[in-house]
mmCIF file of C-alpha atoms in Angstrom:
data_model
loop_
_atom_site.group_PDB
_atom_site.id
_atom_site.type_symbol
_atom_site.label_atom_id
_atom_site.label_comp_id
_atom_site.label_asym_id
_atom_site.label_seq_id
_atom_site.Cartn_x
_atom_site.Cartn_y
_atom_site.Cartn_z
ATOM 1 C CA MET A 1 17.903 63.394 -4.334
ATOM 2 C CA LYS A 2 19.030 60.246 -5.503
ATOM 3 C CA THR A 3 20.983 60.396 -1.853
ATOM 4 C CA LEU A 4 17.645 60.477 0.147
ATOM 5 C CA PHE A 5 15.823 57.916 -1.773
ATOM 6 C CA ALA A 6 18.436 55.330 -1.191
ATOM 7 C CA PHE A 7 17.845 56.634 2.373
ATOM 8 C CA PHE A 8 14.216 55.945 2.320
ATOM 9 C CA VAL A 9 14.364 52.679 0.101
ATOM 10 C CA LEU A 10 16.960 51.341 2.927
ATOM 11 C CA LEU A 11 14.854 52.492 6.136
ATOM 12 C CA PHE A 12 11.809 50.042 4.936
ATOM 13 C CA VAL A 13 14.513 47.400 3.752
ATOM 14 C CA ILE A 14 16.537 46.985 6.945
ATOM 15 C CA PRO A 15 13.423 46.472 9.652
ATOM 16 C CA ALA A 16 12.028 43.915 7.159
ATOM 17 C CA ASN A 17 15.211 41.989 6.452
ATOM 18 C CA ALA A 18 15.098 41.878 10.219
ATOM 19 C CA GLY A 19 12.103 40.492 10.841
ATOM 20 C CA VAL A 20 12.847 38.020 8.290
ATOM 21 C CA ILE A 21 16.213 37.128 10.325
ATOM 22 C CA ASP A 22 14.816 36.331 13.623
ATOM 23 C CA GLU A 23 11.623 34.227 12.318
ATOM 24 C CA ILE A 24 14.396 32.405 10.642
ATOM 25 C CA ALA A 25 16.774 32.185 13.874
ATOM 26 C CA ALA A 26 13.773 31.537 15.899
ATOM 27 C CA LEU A 27 13.417 28.253 13.422
ATOM 28 C CA GLU A 28 16.119 27.130 13.339
ATOM 29 C CA LYS A 29 16.586 27.645 17.411
ATOM 30 C CA HIS A 30 13.551 25.886 17.117
ATOM 31 C CA LYS A 31 14.798 23.066 15.116
ATOM 32 C CA THR A 32 18.169 22.130 18.109
ATOM 33 C CA ALA A 33 16.243 22.664 21.151
ATOM 34 C CA THR A 34 13.580 19.484 20.182
ATOM 35 C CA GLY A 35 17.298 17.789 18.838
ATOM 36 C CA ASN A 36 16.405 17.648 15.643
ATOM 37 C CA ASN A 37 20.284 18.589 14.456
ATOM 38 C CA PRO A 38 20.854 18.464 10.691
ATOM 39 C CA THR A 39 23.987 16.483 11.617
ATOM 40 C CA GLN A 40 22.786 13.594 12.555
ATOM 41 C CA HIS A 41 22.069 11.017 10.318
ATOM 42 C CA ARG A 42 18.422 10.600 10.349
ATOM 43 C CA THR A 43 16.929 7.050 10.654
ATOM 44 C CA ALA A 44 13.166 5.712 8.745
ATOM 45 C CA PRO A 45 11.478 3.426 10.927
ATOM 46 C CA LYS A 46 11.651 -0.073 10.488
ATOM 47 C CA VAL A 47 8.418 -1.648 9.008
ATOM 48 C CA LYS A 48 7.565 -5.346 10.016
ATOM 49 C CA PRO A 49 7.159 -6.859 6.946
ATOM 50 C CA GLN A 50 3.804 -8.146 6.118
ATOM 51 C CA THR A 51 3.680 -11.525 4.708
ATOM 52 C CA PHE A 52 1.250 -14.183 3.252
ATOM 53 C CA ARG A 53 2.032 -17.532 3.468
ATOM 54 C CA LEU A 54 0.770 -19.684 0.042
ATOM 55 C CA SER A 55 -0.509 -22.818 0.614
ATOM 56 C CA THR A 56 2.637 -24.102 -1.458
ATOM 57 C CA GLY A 57 4.164 -22.723 2.041
ATOM 58 C CA LYS A 58 6.271 -19.614 0.209
ATOM 59 C CA VAL A 59 5.823 -16.953 1.710
ATOM 60 C CA LEU A 60 5.256 -13.317 0.090
ATOM 61 C CA ASN A 61 5.811 -10.211 1.674
ATOM 62 C CA ILE A 62 2.969 -7.930 0.998
ATOM 63 C CA THR A 63 3.848 -4.851 3.129
ATOM 64 C CA HIS A 64 2.990 -2.511 0.047
ATOM 65 C CA TRP A 65 -0.501 -3.777 -1.196
ATOM 66 C CA GLN A 66 -4.033 -3.030 -0.447
ATOM 67 C CA ILE A 67 -7.506 -4.222 -0.941
ATOM 68 C CA VAL A 68 -9.902 -1.913 -2.964
ATOM 69 C CA HIS A 69 -13.039 -2.985 -2.253
ATOM 70 C CA PHE A 70 -16.046 -1.308 -4.630
ATOM 71 C CA MET A 71 -19.660 -1.778 -2.960
ATOM 72 C CA LYS A 72 -23.044 -0.059 -2.782
ATOM 73 C CA SER A 73 -24.807 0.710 0.328
ATOM 74 C CA ASP A 74 -27.964 -0.939 -0.035
ATOM 75 C CA CYS A 75 -26.518 -4.092 -2.136
ATOM 76 C CA GLN A 76 -27.322 -6.957 0.195
ATOM 77 C CA TYR A 77 -24.485 -9.085 -1.086
ATOM 78 C CA CYS A 78 -22.366 -6.289 0.001
ATOM 79 C CA GLN A 79 -24.376 -6.516 3.528
ATOM 80 C CA GLN A 80 -23.295 -9.819 4.115
ATOM 81 C CA PHE A 81 -19.702 -9.709 2.553
ATOM 82 C CA ASN A 82 -18.569 -6.408 4.320
ATOM 83 C CA PRO A 83 -18.220 -7.614 7.855
ATOM 84 C CA VAL A 84 -16.536 -11.272 6.135
ATOM 85 C CA LEU A 85 -14.160 -9.171 4.094
ATOM 86 C CA ASN A 86 -13.438 -6.448 7.045
ATOM 87 C CA ALA A 87 -12.259 -9.757 10.069
ATOM 88 C CA THR A 88 -10.315 -11.201 6.971
ATOM 89 C CA SER A 89 -8.201 -8.464 6.478
ATOM 90 C CA GLN A 90 -7.868 -7.515 9.975
ATOM 91 C CA GLN A 91 -6.421 -11.313 10.624
ATOM 92 C CA LEU A 92 -4.209 -10.896 7.745
ATOM 93 C CA GLY A 93 -3.196 -7.573 8.689
ATOM 94 C CA ILE A 94 -4.043 -6.437 4.808
ATOM 95 C CA PRO A 95 -5.740 -2.827 4.976
ATOM 96 C CA VAL A 96 -8.887 -2.438 2.498
ATOM 97 C CA PHE A 97 -9.730 1.378 0.717
ATOM 98 C CA VAL A 98 -13.152 0.998 0.053
ATOM 99 C CA TYR A 99 -15.148 3.017 -2.294
ATOM 100 C CA SER A 100 -18.568 3.330 -2.963
ATOM 101 C CA PHE A 101 -21.050 3.556 -6.313
ATOM 102 C CA ASP A 102 -23.048 5.514 -4.312
ATOM 103 C CA GLY A 103 -21.138 7.390 -1.994
ATOM 104 C CA LEU A 104 -22.271 5.537 0.429
ATOM 105 C CA GLY A 105 -21.195 3.420 3.595
ATOM 106 C CA ASP A 106 -22.674 0.450 5.657
ATOM 107 C CA SER A 107 -22.195 -0.364 9.630
ATOM 108 C CA THR A 108 -18.646 -2.221 8.441
ATOM 109 C CA PHE A 109 -16.941 0.504 6.186
ATOM 110 C CA SER A 110 -18.638 3.951 6.791
ATOM 111 C CA ASN A 111 -15.691 5.868 5.705
ATOM 112 C CA VAL A 112 -15.595 5.125 1.874
ATOM 113 C CA LEU A 113 -15.137 7.140 -1.274
ATOM 114 C CA PRO A 114 -17.117 7.798 -4.232
ATOM 115 C CA VAL A 115 -16.980 6.223 -7.419
ATOM 116 C CA THR A 116 -15.307 8.397 -10.276
ATOM 117 C CA PRO A 117 -15.683 7.758 -14.195
ATOM 118 C CA ASP A 118 -11.702 7.547 -13.665
ATOM 119 C CA VAL A 119 -11.959 4.687 -10.842
ATOM 120 C CA ILE A 120 -13.940 3.115 -13.162
ATOM 121 C CA GLY A 121 -12.025 3.452 -16.239
ATOM 122 C CA GLU A 122 -8.939 2.153 -14.444
ATOM 123 C CA PHE A 123 -10.587 -0.501 -11.959
ATOM 124 C CA PHE A 124 -13.503 -1.875 -14.548
ATOM 125 C CA PRO A 125 -12.314 -0.990 -18.100
ATOM 126 C CA GLU A 126 -13.658 -4.810 -19.328
ATOM 127 C CA LEU A 127 -15.115 -5.502 -15.697
ATOM 128 C CA PRO A 128 -19.228 -5.852 -15.529
ATOM 129 C CA GLN A 129 -19.740 -3.237 -12.437
ATOM 130 C CA VAL A 130 -20.919 -5.996 -9.648
ATOM 131 C CA THR A 131 -20.809 -5.274 -5.811
ATOM 132 C CA PRO A 132 -18.770 -6.630 -4.445
ATOM 133 C CA THR A 133 -15.443 -6.403 -6.119
ATOM 134 C CA ASP A 134 -11.762 -6.933 -5.083
ATOM 135 C CA PHE A 135 -8.945 -6.281 -6.243
ATOM 136 C CA ILE A 136 -5.263 -6.102 -4.891
ATOM 137 C CA VAL A 137 -3.221 -3.088 -5.754
ATOM 138 C CA ASN A 138 0.680 -2.046 -4.613
ATOM 139 C CA THR A 139 0.462 0.844 -3.274
ATOM 140 C CA GLN A 140 3.876 1.750 -4.585
ATOM 141 C CA THR A 141 3.149 0.924 -8.111
ATOM 142 C CA LEU A 142 -0.493 1.360 -8.460
ATOM 143 C CA VAL A 143 -0.762 -2.038 -9.923
ATOM 144 C CA ALA A 144 -3.895 -3.368 -9.648
ATOM 145 C CA ILE A 145 -4.649 -7.425 -9.339
ATOM 146 C CA PRO A 146 -8.581 -8.456 -9.486
ATOM 147 C CA VAL A 147 -9.482 -10.849 -6.768
ATOM 148 C CA SER A 148 -13.014 -11.258 -6.389
ATOM 149 C CA GLN A 149 -16.407 -10.666 -7.730
ATOM 150 C CA GLY A 150 -19.686 -11.414 -5.828
ATOM 151 C CA MET A 151 -20.378 -12.342 -1.980
ATOM 152 C CA LEU A 152 -17.664 -14.912 -1.276
ATOM 153 C CA SER A 153 -17.159 -17.524 2.500
ATOM 154 C CA ALA A 154 -13.502 -16.181 4.001
ATOM 155 C CA GLU A 155 -12.152 -19.122 2.789
ATOM 156 C CA MET A 156 -12.536 -18.995 -0.900
ATOM 157 C CA PHE A 157 -11.684 -15.051 -0.239
ATOM 158 C CA VAL A 158 -9.042 -16.064 1.191
ATOM 159 C CA ASN A 159 -8.069 -18.617 -1.973
ATOM 160 C CA ARG A 160 -8.728 -15.653 -4.532
ATOM 161 C CA LEU A 161 -6.076 -13.805 -2.775
ATOM 162 C CA GLU A 162 -3.314 -15.969 -3.070
ATOM 163 C CA GLN A 163 -4.902 -16.639 -6.765
ATOM 164 C CA SER A 164 -3.964 -13.040 -7.008
ATOM 165 C CA PHE A 165 -1.102 -13.126 -5.083
ATOM 166 C CA GLY A 166 0.395 -15.834 -7.160
ATOM 167 C CA LEU A 167 -0.108 -14.193 -10.002
ATOM 168 C CA ALA A 168 1.525 -10.891 -9.218
ATOM 169 C CA GLU A 169 4.184 -12.903 -8.138
ATOM 170 C CA LYS A 170 4.873 -14.763 -11.962
ATOM 171 C CA LEU A 171 4.326 -11.406 -13.482
ATOM 172 C CA GLY A 172 7.307 -10.195 -11.110
ATOM 173 C CA VAL A 173 4.855 -7.137 -9.962
ATOM 174 C CA LEU A 174 4.721 -8.017 -5.861
ATOM 175 C CA GLN A 175 7.697 -6.558 -5.055
#
């Protein structure tokens, strides 16, 4: 009886294992066919560092930094400042991540995320929730440094960025 039971168990287990083995073999064949040889050394593509030049002439590596922008779709100051911010960020090569207090974008920033209580707690623990408001954030360490609140000219915004990146350097969080 035990022999008969073992026979039936093997009858079902062997084909199942064969199917898994065939799938693994097919995956391995595909890996070597596309040149993904596991013995080859894989190197990450070199990313050109993004730099920001201070008025002192010092050049800072800001590759892992981005601007976090808070707005509201019906805010008249946001509607005036958002094109300035967008043009400045493109000129400097700094990406912008946008949160909206009402969850809606505008003609400049249509792709926004709604503000959550956690986000408010992280960025506005002691600051008034004014729009527009901007921070620089290190994407690796999540260090956030305030840049501005309210509408600014492009020149004033770049000056504030310089002050914020200078502060990041002094605090030793620039990386």
